[in-house]
Coordinates of C-alpha atoms and ligand atoms in Angstrom, one line a residue:
X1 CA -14.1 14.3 32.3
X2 CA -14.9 11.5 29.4
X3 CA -11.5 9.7 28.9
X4 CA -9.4 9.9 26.3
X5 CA -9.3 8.0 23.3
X6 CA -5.9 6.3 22.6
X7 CA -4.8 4.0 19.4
X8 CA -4.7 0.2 20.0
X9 CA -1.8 -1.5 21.9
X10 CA 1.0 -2.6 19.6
X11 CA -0.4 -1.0 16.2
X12 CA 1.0 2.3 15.1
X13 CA 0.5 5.6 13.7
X14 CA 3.0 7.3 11.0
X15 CA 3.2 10.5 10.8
X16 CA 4.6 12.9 8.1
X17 CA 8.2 13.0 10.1
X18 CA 7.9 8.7 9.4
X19 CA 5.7 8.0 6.4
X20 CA 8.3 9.8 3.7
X21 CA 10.4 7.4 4.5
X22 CA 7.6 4.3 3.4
X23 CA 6.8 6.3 0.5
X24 CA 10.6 6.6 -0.8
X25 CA 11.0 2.5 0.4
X26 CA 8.0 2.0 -1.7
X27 CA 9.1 3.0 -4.6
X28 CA 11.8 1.3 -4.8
X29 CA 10.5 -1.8 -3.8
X30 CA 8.1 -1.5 -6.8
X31 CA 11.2 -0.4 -9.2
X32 CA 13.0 -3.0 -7.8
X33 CA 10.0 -6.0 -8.6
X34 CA 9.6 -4.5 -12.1
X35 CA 13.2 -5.3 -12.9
X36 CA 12.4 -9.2 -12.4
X37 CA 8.9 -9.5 -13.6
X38 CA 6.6 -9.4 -10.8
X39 CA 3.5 -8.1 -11.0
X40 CA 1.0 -6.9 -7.7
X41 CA -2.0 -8.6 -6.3
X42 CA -4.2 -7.3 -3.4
X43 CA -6.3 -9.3 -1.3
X44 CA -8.3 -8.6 1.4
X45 CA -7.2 -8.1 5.3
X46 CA -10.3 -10.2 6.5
X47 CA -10.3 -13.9 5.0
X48 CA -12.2 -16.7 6.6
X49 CA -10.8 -18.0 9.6
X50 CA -10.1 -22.0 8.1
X51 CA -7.8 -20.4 5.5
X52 CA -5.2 -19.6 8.1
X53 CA -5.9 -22.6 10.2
X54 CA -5.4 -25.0 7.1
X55 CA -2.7 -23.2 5.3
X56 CA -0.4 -22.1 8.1
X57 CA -1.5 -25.0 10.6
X58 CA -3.0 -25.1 13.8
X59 CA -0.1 -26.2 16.0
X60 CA 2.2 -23.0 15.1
X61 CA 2.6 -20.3 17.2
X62 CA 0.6 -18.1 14.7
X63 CA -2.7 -19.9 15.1
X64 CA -2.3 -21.1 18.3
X65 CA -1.6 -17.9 19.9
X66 CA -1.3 -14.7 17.3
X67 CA -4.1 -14.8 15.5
X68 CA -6.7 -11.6 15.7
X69 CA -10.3 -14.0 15.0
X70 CA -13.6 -13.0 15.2
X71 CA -17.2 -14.0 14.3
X72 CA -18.9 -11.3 12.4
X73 CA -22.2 -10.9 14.9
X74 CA -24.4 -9.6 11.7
X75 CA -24.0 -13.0 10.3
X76 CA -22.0 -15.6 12.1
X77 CA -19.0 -15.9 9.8
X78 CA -15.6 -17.0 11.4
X79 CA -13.4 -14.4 10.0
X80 CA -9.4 -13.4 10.6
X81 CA -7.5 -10.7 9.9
X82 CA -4.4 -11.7 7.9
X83 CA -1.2 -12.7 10.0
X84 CA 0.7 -13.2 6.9
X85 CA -0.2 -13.1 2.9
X86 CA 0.8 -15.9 1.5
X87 CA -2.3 -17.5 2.5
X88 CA -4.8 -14.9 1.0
X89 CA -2.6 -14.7 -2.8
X90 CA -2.8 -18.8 -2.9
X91 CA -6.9 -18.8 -2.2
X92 CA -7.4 -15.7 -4.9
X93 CA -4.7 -17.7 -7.4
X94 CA -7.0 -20.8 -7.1
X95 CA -10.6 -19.2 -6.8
X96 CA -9.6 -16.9 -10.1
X97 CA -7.9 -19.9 -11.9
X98 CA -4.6 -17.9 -12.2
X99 CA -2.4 -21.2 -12.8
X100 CA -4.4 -22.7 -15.6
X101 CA -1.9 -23.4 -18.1
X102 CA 0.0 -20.5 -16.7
X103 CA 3.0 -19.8 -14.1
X104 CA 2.8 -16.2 -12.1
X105 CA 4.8 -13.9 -10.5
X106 CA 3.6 -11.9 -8.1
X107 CA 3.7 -9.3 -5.3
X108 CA 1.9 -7.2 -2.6
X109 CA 2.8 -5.0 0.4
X110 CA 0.3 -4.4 3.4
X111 CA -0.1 -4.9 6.7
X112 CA -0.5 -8.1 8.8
X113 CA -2.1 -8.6 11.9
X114 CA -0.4 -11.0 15.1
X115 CA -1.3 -10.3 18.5
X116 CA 1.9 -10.2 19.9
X117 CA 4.2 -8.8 22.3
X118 CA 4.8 -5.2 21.1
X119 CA 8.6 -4.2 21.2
X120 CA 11.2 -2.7 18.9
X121 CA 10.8 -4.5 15.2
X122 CA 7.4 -6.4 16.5
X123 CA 4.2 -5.0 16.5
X124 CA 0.7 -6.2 16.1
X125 CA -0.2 -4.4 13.3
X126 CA 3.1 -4.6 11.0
X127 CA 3.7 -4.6 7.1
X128 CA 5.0 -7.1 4.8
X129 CA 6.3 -7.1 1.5
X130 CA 5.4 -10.8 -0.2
X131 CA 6.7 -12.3 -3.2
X132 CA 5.4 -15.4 -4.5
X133 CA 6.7 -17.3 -7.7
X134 CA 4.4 -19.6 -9.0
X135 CA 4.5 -22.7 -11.2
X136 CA 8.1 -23.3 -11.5
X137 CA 10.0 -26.4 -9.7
X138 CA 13.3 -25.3 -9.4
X139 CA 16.0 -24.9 -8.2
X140 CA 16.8 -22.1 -10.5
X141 CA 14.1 -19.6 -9.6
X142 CA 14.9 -20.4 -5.7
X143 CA 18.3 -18.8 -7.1
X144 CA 16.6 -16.2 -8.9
X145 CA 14.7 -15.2 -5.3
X146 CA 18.0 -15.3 -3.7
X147 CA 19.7 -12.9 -5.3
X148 CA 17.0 -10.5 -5.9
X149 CA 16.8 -9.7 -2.5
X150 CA 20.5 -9.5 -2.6
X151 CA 20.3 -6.8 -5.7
X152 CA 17.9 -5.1 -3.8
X153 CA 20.4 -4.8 -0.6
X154 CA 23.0 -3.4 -2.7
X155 CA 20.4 -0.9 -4.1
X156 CA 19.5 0.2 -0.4
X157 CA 23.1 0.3 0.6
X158 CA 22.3 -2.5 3.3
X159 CA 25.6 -4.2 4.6
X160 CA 26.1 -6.6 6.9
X161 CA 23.4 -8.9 6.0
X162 CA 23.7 -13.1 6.8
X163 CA 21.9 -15.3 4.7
X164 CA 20.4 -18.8 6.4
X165 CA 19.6 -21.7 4.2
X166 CA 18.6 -24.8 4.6
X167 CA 16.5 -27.9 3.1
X168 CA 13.3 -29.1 4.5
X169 CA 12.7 -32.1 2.2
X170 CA 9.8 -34.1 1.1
X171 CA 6.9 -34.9 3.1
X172 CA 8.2 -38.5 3.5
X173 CA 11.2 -37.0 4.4
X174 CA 10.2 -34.6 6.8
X175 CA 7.8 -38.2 8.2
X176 CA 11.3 -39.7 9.2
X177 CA 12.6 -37.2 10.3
X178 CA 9.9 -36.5 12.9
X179 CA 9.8 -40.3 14.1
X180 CA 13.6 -39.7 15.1
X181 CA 12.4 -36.4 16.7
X182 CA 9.7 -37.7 18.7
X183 CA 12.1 -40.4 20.0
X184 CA 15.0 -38.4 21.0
X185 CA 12.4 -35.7 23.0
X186 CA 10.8 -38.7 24.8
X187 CA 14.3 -39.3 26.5
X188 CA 13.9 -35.5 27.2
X189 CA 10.7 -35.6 28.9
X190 CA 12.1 -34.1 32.1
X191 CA 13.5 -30.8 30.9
X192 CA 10.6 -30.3 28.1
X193 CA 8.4 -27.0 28.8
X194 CA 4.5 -27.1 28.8
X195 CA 4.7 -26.1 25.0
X196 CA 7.0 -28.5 24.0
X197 CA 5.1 -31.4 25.6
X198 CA 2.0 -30.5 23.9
X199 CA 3.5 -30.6 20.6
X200 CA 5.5 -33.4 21.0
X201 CA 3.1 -36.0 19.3
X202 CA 1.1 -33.0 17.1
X203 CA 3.9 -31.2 15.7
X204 CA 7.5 -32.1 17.3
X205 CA 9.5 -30.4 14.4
X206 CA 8.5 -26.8 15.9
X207 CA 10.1 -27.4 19.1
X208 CA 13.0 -26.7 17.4
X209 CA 11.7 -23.4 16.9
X210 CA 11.2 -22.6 20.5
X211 CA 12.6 -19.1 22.1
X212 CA 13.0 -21.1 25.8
X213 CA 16.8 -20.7 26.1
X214 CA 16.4 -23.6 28.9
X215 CA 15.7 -25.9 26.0
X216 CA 18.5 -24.6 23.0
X217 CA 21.5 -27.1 24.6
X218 CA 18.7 -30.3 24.1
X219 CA 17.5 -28.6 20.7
X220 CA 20.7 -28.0 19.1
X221 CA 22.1 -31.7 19.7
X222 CA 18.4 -33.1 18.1
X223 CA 18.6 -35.5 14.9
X224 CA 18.8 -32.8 12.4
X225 CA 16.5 -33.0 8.8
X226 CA 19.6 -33.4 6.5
X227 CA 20.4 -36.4 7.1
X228 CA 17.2 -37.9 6.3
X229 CA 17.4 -36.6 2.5
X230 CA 16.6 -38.9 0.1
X231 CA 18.6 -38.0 -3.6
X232 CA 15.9 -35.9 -5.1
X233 CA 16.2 -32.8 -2.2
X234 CA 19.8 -33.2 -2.2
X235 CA 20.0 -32.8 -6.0
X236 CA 17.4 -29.5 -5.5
X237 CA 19.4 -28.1 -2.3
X238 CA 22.9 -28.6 -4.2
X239 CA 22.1 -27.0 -7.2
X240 CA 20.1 -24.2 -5.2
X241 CA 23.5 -23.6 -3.7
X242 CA 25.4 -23.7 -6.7
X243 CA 23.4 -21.4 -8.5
X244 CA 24.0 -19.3 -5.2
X245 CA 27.7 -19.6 -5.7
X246 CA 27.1 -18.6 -9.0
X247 CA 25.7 -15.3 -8.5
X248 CA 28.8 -14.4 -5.9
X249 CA 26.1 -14.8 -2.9
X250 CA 27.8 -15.9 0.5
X251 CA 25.2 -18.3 2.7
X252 CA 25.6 -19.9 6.1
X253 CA 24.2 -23.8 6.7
X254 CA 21.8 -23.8 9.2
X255 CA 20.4 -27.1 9.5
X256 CA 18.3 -25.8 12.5
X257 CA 16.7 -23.5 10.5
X258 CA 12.7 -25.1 9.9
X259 CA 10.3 -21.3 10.2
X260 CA 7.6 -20.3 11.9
X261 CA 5.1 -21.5 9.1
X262 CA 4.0 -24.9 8.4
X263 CA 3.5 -24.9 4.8
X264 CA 7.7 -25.1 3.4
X265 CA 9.3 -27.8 1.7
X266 CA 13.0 -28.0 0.0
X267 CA 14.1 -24.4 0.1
X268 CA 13.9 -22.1 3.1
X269 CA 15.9 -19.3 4.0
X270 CA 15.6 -16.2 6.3
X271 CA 17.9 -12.9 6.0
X272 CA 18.9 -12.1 9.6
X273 CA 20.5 -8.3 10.2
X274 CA 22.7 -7.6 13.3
X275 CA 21.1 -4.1 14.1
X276 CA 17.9 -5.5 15.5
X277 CA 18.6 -6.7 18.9
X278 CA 17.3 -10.3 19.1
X279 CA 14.1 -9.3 16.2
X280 CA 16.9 -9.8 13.8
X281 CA 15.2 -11.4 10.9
X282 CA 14.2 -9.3 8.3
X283 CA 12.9 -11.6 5.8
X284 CA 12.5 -15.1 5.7
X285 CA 10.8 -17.5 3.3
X286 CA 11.3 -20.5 1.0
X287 CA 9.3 -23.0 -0.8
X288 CA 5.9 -24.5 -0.2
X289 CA 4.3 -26.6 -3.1
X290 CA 2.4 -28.5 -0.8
X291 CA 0.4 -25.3 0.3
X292 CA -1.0 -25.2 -3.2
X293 CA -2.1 -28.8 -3.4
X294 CA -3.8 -27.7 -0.1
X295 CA -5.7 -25.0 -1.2
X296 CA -6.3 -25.7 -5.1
X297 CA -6.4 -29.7 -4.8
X298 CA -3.9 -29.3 -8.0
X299 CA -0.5 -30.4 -7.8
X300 CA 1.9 -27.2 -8.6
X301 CA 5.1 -25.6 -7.4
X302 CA 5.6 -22.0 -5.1
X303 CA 8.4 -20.4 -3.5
X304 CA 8.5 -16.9 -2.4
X305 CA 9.6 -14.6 0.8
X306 CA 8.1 -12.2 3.1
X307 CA 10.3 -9.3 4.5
X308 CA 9.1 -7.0 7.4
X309 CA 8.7 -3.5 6.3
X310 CA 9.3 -1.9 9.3
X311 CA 12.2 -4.0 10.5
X312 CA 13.8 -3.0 7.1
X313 CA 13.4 0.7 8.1
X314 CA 15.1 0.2 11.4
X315 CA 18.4 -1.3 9.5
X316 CA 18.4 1.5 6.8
X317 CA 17.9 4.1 9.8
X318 CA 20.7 2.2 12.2
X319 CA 23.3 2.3 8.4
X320 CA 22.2 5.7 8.1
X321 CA 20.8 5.1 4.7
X322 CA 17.4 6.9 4.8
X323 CA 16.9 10.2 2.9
X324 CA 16.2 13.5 4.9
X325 CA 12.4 14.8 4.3
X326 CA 12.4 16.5 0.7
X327 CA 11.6 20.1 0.6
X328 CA 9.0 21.5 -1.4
X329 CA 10.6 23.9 -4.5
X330 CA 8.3 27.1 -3.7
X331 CA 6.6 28.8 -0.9
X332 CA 4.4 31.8 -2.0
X333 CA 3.9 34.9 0.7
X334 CA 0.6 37.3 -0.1
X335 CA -1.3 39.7 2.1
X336 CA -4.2 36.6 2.4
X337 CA -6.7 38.9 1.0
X338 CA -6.2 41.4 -2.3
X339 CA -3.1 39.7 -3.7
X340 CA -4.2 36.2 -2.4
X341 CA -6.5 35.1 -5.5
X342 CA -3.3 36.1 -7.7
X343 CA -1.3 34.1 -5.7
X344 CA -3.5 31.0 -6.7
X345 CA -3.2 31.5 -10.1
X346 CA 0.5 32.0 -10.0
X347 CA 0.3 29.0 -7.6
X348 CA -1.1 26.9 -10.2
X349 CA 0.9 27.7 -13.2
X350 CA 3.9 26.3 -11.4
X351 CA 2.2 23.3 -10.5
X352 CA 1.4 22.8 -14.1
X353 CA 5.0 23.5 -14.6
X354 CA 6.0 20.4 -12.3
X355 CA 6.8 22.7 -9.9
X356 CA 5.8 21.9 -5.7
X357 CA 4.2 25.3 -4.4
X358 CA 3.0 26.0 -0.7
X359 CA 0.7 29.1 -1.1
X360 CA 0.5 30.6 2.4
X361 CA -3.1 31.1 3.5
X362 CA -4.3 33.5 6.0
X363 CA -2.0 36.1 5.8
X364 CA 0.2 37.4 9.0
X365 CA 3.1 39.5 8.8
X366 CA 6.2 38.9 6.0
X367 CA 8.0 38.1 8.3
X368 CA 6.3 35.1 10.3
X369 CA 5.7 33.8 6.5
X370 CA 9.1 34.2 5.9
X371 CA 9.6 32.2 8.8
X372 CA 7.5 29.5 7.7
X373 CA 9.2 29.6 3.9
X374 CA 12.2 28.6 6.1
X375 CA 10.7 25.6 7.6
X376 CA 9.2 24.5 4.9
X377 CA 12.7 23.7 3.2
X378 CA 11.3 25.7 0.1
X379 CA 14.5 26.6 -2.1
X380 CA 12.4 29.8 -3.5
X381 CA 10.0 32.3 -2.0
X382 CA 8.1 34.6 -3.8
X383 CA 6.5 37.4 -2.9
X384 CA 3.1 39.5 -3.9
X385 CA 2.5 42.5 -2.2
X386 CA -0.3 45.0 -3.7
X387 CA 2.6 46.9 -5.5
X388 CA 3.6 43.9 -7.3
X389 CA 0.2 42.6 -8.2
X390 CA -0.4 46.1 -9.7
X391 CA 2.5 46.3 -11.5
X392 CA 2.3 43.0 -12.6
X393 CA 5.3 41.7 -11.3
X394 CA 6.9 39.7 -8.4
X395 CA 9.8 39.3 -5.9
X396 CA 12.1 35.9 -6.2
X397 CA 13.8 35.4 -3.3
X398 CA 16.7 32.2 -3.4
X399 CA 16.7 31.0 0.3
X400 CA 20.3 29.4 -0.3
X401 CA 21.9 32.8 -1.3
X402 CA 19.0 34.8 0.3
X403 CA 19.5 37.5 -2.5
X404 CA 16.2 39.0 -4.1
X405 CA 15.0 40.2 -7.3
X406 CA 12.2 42.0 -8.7
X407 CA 11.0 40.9 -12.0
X408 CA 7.9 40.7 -14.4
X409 CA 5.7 37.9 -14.0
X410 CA 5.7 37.0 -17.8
X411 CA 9.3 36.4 -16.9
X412 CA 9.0 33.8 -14.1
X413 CA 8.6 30.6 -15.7
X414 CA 12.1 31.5 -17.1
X415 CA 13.6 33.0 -13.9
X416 CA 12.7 29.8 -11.9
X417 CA 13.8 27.5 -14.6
X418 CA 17.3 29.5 -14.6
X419 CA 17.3 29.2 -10.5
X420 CA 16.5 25.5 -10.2
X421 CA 18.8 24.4 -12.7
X422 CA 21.7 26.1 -11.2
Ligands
ATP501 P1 10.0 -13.9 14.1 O1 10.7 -15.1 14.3 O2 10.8 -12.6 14.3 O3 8.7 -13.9 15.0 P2 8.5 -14.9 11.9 O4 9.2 -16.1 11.5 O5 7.2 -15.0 12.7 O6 9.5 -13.8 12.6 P3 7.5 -14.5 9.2 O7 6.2 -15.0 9.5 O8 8.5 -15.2 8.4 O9 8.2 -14.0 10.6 O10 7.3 -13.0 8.6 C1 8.3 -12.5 7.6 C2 8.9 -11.2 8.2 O11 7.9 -10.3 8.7 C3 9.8 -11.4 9.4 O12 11.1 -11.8 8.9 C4 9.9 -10.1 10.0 O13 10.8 -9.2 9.3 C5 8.5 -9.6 9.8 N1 7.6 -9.8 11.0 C6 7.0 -10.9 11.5 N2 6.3 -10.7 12.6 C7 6.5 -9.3 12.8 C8 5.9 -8.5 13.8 N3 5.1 -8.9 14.8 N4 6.3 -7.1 13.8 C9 7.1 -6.7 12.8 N5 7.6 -7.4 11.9 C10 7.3 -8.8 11.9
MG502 MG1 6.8 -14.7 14.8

């Protein structure tokens, strides 16, 4: 026996019991971005490889270690599917010229690619919703990001969200900083893990991101980025948390707090949610000017989040705030032969009439199509027998009531208008 073919570790399928839910998040999300602006982009899920290398940079855990790379055998070219999308909306704003004398705001949704450790909330094909706000300095629109996301947990009904800020500086800054770092890990040598020791000298400010619990006591006692600040980031960050105030947004300091991602300056902040287990963090982003300056070679200002669709999904199904599957309106039962082509045409008047109509096909007794009027959460069934379709009329049955009438088809339009406004 050949064996069987089986979808790809760590990448999912959604069925119709999953994918109503995405299509009722979606269209909120979109309602939602509409009420601040934001209009959508879409990119590509295959960009050259040196886009992520050079944007995200190469001594992060995403390009070290996550990163789903190939080289296309019909022509050589390094290529990458996208781990994130930031990177992919700053190459198409720069090759299309987007910024010239212009500011955007934009948005996309789609999925990402990181070959990870599957478990609950991380997969290696998952989906991101991005925003990115560009050509404006802040602090105010950092503010503006902050409590749209907030608006749009009060419209999902999400409680019991935390919000972690923190300031990342200037690049001079951040220099400092990282001298101090390097200094204080070198009288750490002996407890450091492989990891940490080889990117002490490349990139010591992400082993404070590091997941080995062995080194948190060492971490969380480290010189800490604040206290380099020259006057400038303090005036941003202060004013970023005023405007917060402001806007009746409750935040937590957490100086520790640098992101997986390279590219941020000033502004980050991640939104962590206590029903996920230890893949709390359902969206996290900030600001990263210096990635356009990286990819454009023009000075300009962008700040923006990413938030994890399906991690999203598994708060609003833990709060209990995900809608039950829709029914359809109408389910129509017919003999699947003589009364069937009547059946369409009824079928499709309703449809014109807004209506959602499941036409039975194949005929099978009334009652195992009664059977599946039931399960298909139709609030109406209607029924053409031979008699009916001779007599040109039709049986309405309400499945809440179950009680039946017999009336004229020239009368149904009306009938069903009656029914499904009661
Ligand atoms: P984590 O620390 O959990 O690995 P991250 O910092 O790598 O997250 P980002 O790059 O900031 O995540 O991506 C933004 C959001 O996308 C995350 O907050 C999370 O909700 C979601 N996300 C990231 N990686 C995954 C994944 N492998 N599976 C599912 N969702 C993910
Ligand atoms: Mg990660």
């Amino acid at each position: 026996m050949t064996k069987k073919i089986v979808g790809v570790k760590g990448m999912n399928d959604l069925l119709p019991s999953e994918s109503y839910k995405w299509l009722w998040l979606e269209k909120k999300l979109s309602d939602w971005l509409d009420l601040y602006g934001y209009n959508n982009i879409r990119t590509p899920i295959l960009e050259a490889t040196s886009l992520f290398t050079r944007a995200i940079g190469e001594v992060t855990d995403i390009v070290e270690k996550e990163m789903y790379s190939f080289t296309d055998k019909l022509n050589g070219d390094e290529l990458t599917m996208r781990p994130e999308g930031t990177a992919g909306v700053m190459r198409a704003v720069s090759e299309h010229n987007l910024l010239y004398n212009a500011t955007q705001k934009l948005w996309y949704i789609g999925p990402m690619f990181r070959h990870e450790r599957p478990q609950k909330g991380r997969y290696r094909q998952f989906h991101q919703l991005g925003v990115e706000a560009l050509g404006f300095s802040g602090p105010d629109i950092d503010c503006e990001i902050i409590g749209m996301l907030n608006h749009l947990w009060q419209m999902l009904g999400l409680t019991g969200l935390e919000l972690h800020i923190n300031c990342l500086g200037n690049k001079e800054e951040r220099a400092r900083h990282r001298g101090a770092l390097i200094s204080y890990f070198e009288t750490h040598m002996d407890i450091l893990d492989e990891e940490a020791k080889r990117r002490l000298y490349s990139n010591p400010l992400r082993i404070l991101d590091t997941k080995n619990p062995a080194l948190q006591e060492m971490v969380n006692n480290a010189p800490i980025l604040i206290e380099f600040l020259g006057e400038d980031s303090l005036i941003h960050y202060n004013n970023w948390k005023l405007g917060l105030s402001d806007l009746g947004i409750n935040y937590i300091e957490n100086h520790r707090l640098v992101r997986g991602l390279d590219y941020y300056n000033l502004s980050v902040f991640e939104w962590v949610s206590s029903d996920l287990g230890s893949q709390s963090t359902i969206c996290g982003g900030g600001r990263y000017d210096s990635l356009v300056l990286e990819l454009s070679g023009k000075e300009n200002y962008a700040v923006g989040f990413g938030v994890g669709i399906e991690r999203l999904l598994l708060s609003l199904e833990a709060q209990n705030k995900l809608p039950s599957k829709s029914g359809h309106d109408i389910y129509i039962v017919n003999d699947g032969r003589g009364t069937a082509n009547k059946a369409l045409v009824i079928a499709q008047k309703l449809r014109n009439e807004g209506y959602s109509v499941i036409q039975n096909f194949g005929g099978g007794s009334f009652k195992s199509q009664f059977k599946k009027a039931d399960n298909s959460g139709a609030k109406v069934t209607l029924v053409l027998g031979e008699n009916e379709v001779l007599n040109n009329e039709i049986v309405v049955k309400f499945m809440g009531t179950q009680e039946q009438t017999l009336i004229n088809q020239d009368d149904l339009v009306k009938n069903l208008g009656n029914l499904f406004k009661a």
